[in-house]
Structures are given as structure tokens and as C-alpha cells.
Short mmCIF file of N, CA and C in Angstrom, two decimals:
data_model
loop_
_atom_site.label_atom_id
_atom_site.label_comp_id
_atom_site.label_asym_id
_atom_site.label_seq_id
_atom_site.Cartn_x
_atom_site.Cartn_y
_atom_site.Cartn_z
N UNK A 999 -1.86 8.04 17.51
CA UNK A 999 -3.22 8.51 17.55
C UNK A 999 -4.05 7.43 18.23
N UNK A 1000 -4.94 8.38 19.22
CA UNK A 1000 -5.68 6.87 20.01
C UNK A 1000 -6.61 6.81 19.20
N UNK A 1001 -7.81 5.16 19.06
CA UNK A 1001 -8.90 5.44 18.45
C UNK A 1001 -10.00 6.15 18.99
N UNK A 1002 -11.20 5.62 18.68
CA UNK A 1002 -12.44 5.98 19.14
C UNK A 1002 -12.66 5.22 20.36
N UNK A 1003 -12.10 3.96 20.62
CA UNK A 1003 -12.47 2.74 21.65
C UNK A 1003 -11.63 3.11 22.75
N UNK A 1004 -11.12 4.15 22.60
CA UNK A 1004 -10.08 4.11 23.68
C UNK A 1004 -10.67 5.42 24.34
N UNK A 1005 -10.05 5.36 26.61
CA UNK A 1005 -10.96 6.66 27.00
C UNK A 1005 -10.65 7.71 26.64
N UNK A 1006 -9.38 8.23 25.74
CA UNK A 1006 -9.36 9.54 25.48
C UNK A 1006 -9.10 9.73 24.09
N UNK A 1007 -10.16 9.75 23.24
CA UNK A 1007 -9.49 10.22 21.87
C UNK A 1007 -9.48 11.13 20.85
N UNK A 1008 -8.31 10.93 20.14
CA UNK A 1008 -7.46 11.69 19.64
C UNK A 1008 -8.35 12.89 18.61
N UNK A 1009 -8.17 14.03 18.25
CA UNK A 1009 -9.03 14.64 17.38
C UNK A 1009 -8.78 14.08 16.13
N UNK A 1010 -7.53 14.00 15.58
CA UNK A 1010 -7.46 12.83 14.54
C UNK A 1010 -8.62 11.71 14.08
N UNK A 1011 -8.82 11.07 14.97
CA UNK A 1011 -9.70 9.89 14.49
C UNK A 1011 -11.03 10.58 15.12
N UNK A 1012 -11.35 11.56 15.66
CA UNK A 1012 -12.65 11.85 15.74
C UNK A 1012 -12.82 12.73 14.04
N UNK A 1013 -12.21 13.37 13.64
CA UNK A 1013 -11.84 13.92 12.05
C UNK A 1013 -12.34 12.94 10.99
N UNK A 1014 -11.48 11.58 10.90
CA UNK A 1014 -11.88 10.51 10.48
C UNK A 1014 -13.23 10.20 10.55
N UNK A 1015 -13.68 9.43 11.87
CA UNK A 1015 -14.94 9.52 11.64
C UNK A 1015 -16.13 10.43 11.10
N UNK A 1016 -16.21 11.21 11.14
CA UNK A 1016 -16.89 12.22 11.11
C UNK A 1016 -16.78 12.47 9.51
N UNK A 1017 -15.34 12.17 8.97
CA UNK A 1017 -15.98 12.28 7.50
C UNK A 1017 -16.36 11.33 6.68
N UNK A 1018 -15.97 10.02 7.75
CA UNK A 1018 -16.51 8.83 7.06
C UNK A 1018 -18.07 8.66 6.74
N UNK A 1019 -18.22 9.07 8.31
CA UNK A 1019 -19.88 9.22 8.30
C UNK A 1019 -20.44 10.11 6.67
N UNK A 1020 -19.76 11.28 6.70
CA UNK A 1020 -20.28 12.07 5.80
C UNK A 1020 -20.68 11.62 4.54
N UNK A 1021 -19.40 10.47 4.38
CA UNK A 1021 -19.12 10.49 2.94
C UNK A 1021 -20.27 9.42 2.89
N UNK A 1022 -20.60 8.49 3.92
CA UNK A 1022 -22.07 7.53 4.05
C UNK A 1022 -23.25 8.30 4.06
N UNK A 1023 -23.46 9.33 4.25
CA UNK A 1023 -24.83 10.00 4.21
C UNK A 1023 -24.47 11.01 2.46
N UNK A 1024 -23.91 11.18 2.10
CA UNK A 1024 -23.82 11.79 0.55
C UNK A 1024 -24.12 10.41 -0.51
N UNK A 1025 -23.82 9.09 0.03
CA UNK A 1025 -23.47 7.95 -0.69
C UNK A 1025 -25.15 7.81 -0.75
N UNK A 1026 -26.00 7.91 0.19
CA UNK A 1026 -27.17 7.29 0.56
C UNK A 1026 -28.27 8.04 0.15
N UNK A 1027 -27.76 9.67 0.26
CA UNK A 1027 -28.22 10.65 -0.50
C UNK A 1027 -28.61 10.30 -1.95
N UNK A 1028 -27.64 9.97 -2.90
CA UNK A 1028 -27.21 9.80 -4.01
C UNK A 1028 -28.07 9.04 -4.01
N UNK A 1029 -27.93 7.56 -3.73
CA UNK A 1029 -28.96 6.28 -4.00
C UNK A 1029 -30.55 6.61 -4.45
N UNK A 1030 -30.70 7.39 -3.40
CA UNK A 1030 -32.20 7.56 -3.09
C UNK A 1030 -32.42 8.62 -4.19
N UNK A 1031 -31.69 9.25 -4.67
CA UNK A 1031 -31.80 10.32 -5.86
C UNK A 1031 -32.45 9.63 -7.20
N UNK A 1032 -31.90 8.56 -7.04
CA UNK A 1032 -31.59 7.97 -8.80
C UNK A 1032 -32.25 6.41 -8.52
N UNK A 1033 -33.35 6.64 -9.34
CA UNK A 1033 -33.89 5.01 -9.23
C UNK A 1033 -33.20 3.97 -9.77
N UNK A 1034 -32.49 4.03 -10.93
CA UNK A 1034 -31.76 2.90 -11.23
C UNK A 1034 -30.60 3.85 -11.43
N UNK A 1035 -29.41 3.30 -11.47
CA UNK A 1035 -28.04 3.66 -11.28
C UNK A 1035 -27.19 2.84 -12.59
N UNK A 1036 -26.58 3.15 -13.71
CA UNK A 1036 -25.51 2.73 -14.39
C UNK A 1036 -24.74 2.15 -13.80
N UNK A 1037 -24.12 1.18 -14.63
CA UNK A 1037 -22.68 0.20 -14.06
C UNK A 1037 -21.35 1.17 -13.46
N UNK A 1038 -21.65 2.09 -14.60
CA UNK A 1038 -20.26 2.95 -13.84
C UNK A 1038 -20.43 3.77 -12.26
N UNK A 1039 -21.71 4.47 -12.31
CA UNK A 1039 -22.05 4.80 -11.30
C UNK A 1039 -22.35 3.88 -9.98
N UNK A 1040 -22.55 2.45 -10.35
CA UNK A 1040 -22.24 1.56 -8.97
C UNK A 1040 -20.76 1.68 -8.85
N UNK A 1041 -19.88 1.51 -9.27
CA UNK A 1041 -18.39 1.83 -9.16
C UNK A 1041 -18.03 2.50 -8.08
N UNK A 1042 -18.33 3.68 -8.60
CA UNK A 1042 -18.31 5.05 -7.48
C UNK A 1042 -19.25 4.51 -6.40
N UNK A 1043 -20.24 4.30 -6.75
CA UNK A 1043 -20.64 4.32 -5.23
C UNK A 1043 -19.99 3.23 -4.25
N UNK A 1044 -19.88 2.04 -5.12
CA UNK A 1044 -18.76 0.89 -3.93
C UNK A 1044 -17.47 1.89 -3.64
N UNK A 1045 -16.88 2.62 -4.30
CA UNK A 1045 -15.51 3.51 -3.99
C UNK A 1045 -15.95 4.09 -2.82
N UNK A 1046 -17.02 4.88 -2.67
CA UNK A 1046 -16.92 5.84 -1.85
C UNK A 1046 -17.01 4.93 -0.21
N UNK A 1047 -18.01 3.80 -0.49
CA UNK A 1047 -18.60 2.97 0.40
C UNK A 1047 -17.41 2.37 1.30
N UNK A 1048 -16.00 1.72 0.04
CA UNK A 1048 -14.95 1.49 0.81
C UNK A 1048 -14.16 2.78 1.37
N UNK A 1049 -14.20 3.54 0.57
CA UNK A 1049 -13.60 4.90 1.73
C UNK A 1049 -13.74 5.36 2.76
N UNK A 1050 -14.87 5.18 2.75
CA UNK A 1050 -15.56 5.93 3.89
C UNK A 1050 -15.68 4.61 5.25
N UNK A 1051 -15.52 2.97 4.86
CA UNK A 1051 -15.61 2.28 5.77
C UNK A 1051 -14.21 2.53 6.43
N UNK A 1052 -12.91 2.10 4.76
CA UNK A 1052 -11.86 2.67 5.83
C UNK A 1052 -11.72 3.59 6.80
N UNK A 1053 -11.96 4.72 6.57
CA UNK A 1053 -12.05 5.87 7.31
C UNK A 1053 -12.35 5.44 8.83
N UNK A 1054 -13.64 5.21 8.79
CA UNK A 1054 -14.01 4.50 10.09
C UNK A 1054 -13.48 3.51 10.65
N UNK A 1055 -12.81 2.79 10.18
CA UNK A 1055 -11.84 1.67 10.68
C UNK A 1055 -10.95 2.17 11.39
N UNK A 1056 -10.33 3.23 10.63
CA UNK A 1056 -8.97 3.66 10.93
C UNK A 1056 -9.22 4.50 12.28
N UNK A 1057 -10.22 4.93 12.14
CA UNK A 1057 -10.90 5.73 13.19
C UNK A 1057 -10.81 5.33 14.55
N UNK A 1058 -11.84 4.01 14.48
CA UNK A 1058 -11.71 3.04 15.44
C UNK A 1058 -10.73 2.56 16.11
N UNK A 1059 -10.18 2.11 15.00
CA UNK A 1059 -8.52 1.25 15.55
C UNK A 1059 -7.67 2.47 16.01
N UNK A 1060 -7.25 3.69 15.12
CA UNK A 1060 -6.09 4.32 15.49
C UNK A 1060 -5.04 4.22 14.92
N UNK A 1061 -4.66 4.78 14.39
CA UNK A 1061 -2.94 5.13 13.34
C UNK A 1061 -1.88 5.18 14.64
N UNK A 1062 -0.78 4.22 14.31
CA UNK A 1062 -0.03 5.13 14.76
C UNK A 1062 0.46 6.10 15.10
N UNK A 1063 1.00 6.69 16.29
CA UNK A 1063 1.48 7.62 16.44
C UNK A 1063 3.23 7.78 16.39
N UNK A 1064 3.40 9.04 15.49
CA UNK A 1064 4.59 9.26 14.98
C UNK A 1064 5.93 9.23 16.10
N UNK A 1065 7.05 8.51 15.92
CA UNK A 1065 8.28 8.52 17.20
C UNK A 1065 8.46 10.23 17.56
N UNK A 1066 8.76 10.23 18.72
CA UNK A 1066 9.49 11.21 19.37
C UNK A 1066 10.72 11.73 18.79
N UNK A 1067 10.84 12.94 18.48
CA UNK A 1067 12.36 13.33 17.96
C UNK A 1067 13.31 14.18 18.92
N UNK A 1068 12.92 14.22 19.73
CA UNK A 1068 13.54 14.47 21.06
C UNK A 1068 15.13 14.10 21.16
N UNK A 1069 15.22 12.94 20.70
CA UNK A 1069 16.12 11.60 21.31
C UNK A 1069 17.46 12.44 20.47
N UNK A 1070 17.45 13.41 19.86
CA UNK A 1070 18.65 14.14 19.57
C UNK A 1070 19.41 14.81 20.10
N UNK A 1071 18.25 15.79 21.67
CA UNK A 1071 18.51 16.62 22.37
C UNK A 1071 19.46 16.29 23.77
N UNK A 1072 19.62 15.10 23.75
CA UNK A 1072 19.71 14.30 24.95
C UNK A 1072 21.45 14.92 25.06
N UNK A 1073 21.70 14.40 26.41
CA UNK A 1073 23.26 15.06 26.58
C UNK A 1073 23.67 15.87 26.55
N UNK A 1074 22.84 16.50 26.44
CA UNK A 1074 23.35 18.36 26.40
C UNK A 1074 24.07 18.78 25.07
N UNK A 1075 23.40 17.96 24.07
CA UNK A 1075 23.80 18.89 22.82
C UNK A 1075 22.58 19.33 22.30
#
């Protein structure tokens, strides 16, 4: 999978992003909802905060892409 930085990319990491973003505008949503926030409820919100950065990371950078299985067909079997 290519990332985002690269000239052609993959729908994969455009997927990624796009829900990373999301999950940053529900996170920010939330904040602004609730004037003070419980200990447990900062929890969740750092959870979502690292999720959603991964997301975008992964986005950026790009997952590997899975080997070819081709390499069976070869020789005429």
C-alpha cells in the first residue's frame, strides 16, 4: 500500500486517513461538550487520540503491501 506522500495513493491509506481525521473531530466534539471531564473519561479520550494518530501515521507512511502469489503458476503448472 502506497502512502499519502507518495504520487499515487493507495485507497487504503486514503480510508485510513479519513477515519483518523474522523475519529479527531468526534474526540474534539466531545471535549467541547463537557466542561470538565472525569479521570476515566480522559482515558478514552488519550485512546482515541492515539488511534486516530496511528491511523494517520500509517496512512502517511503506508503498510506494506502483501507478496505476490503468482510464483506458483510459473512453469506451466
Amino acid at each position: 500500500m502506497s502512502g499519502l506522500l507518495s504520487g499515487k495513493p493507495s485507497p487504503s491509506s486514503v480510508r485510513l486517513a479519513v477515519g483518523g481525521f474522523v475519529l479527531m473531530f468526534v474526540q474534539t466534539y466531545l471535549l467541547m461538550l463537557a466542561p470538565g471531564i472525569a479521570t476515566h473519561l480522559r482515558m478514552i479520550v488519550w485512546l482515541v487520540t492515539f488511534v486516530s494518530g496511528a491511523s494517520l501515521i500509517g496512512a502517511l507512511v503506508g503498510l506494506p503491501d502483501p507478496p505476490p502469489t503468482d510464483w506458483r503458476r510459473r512453469n506451466g503448472r
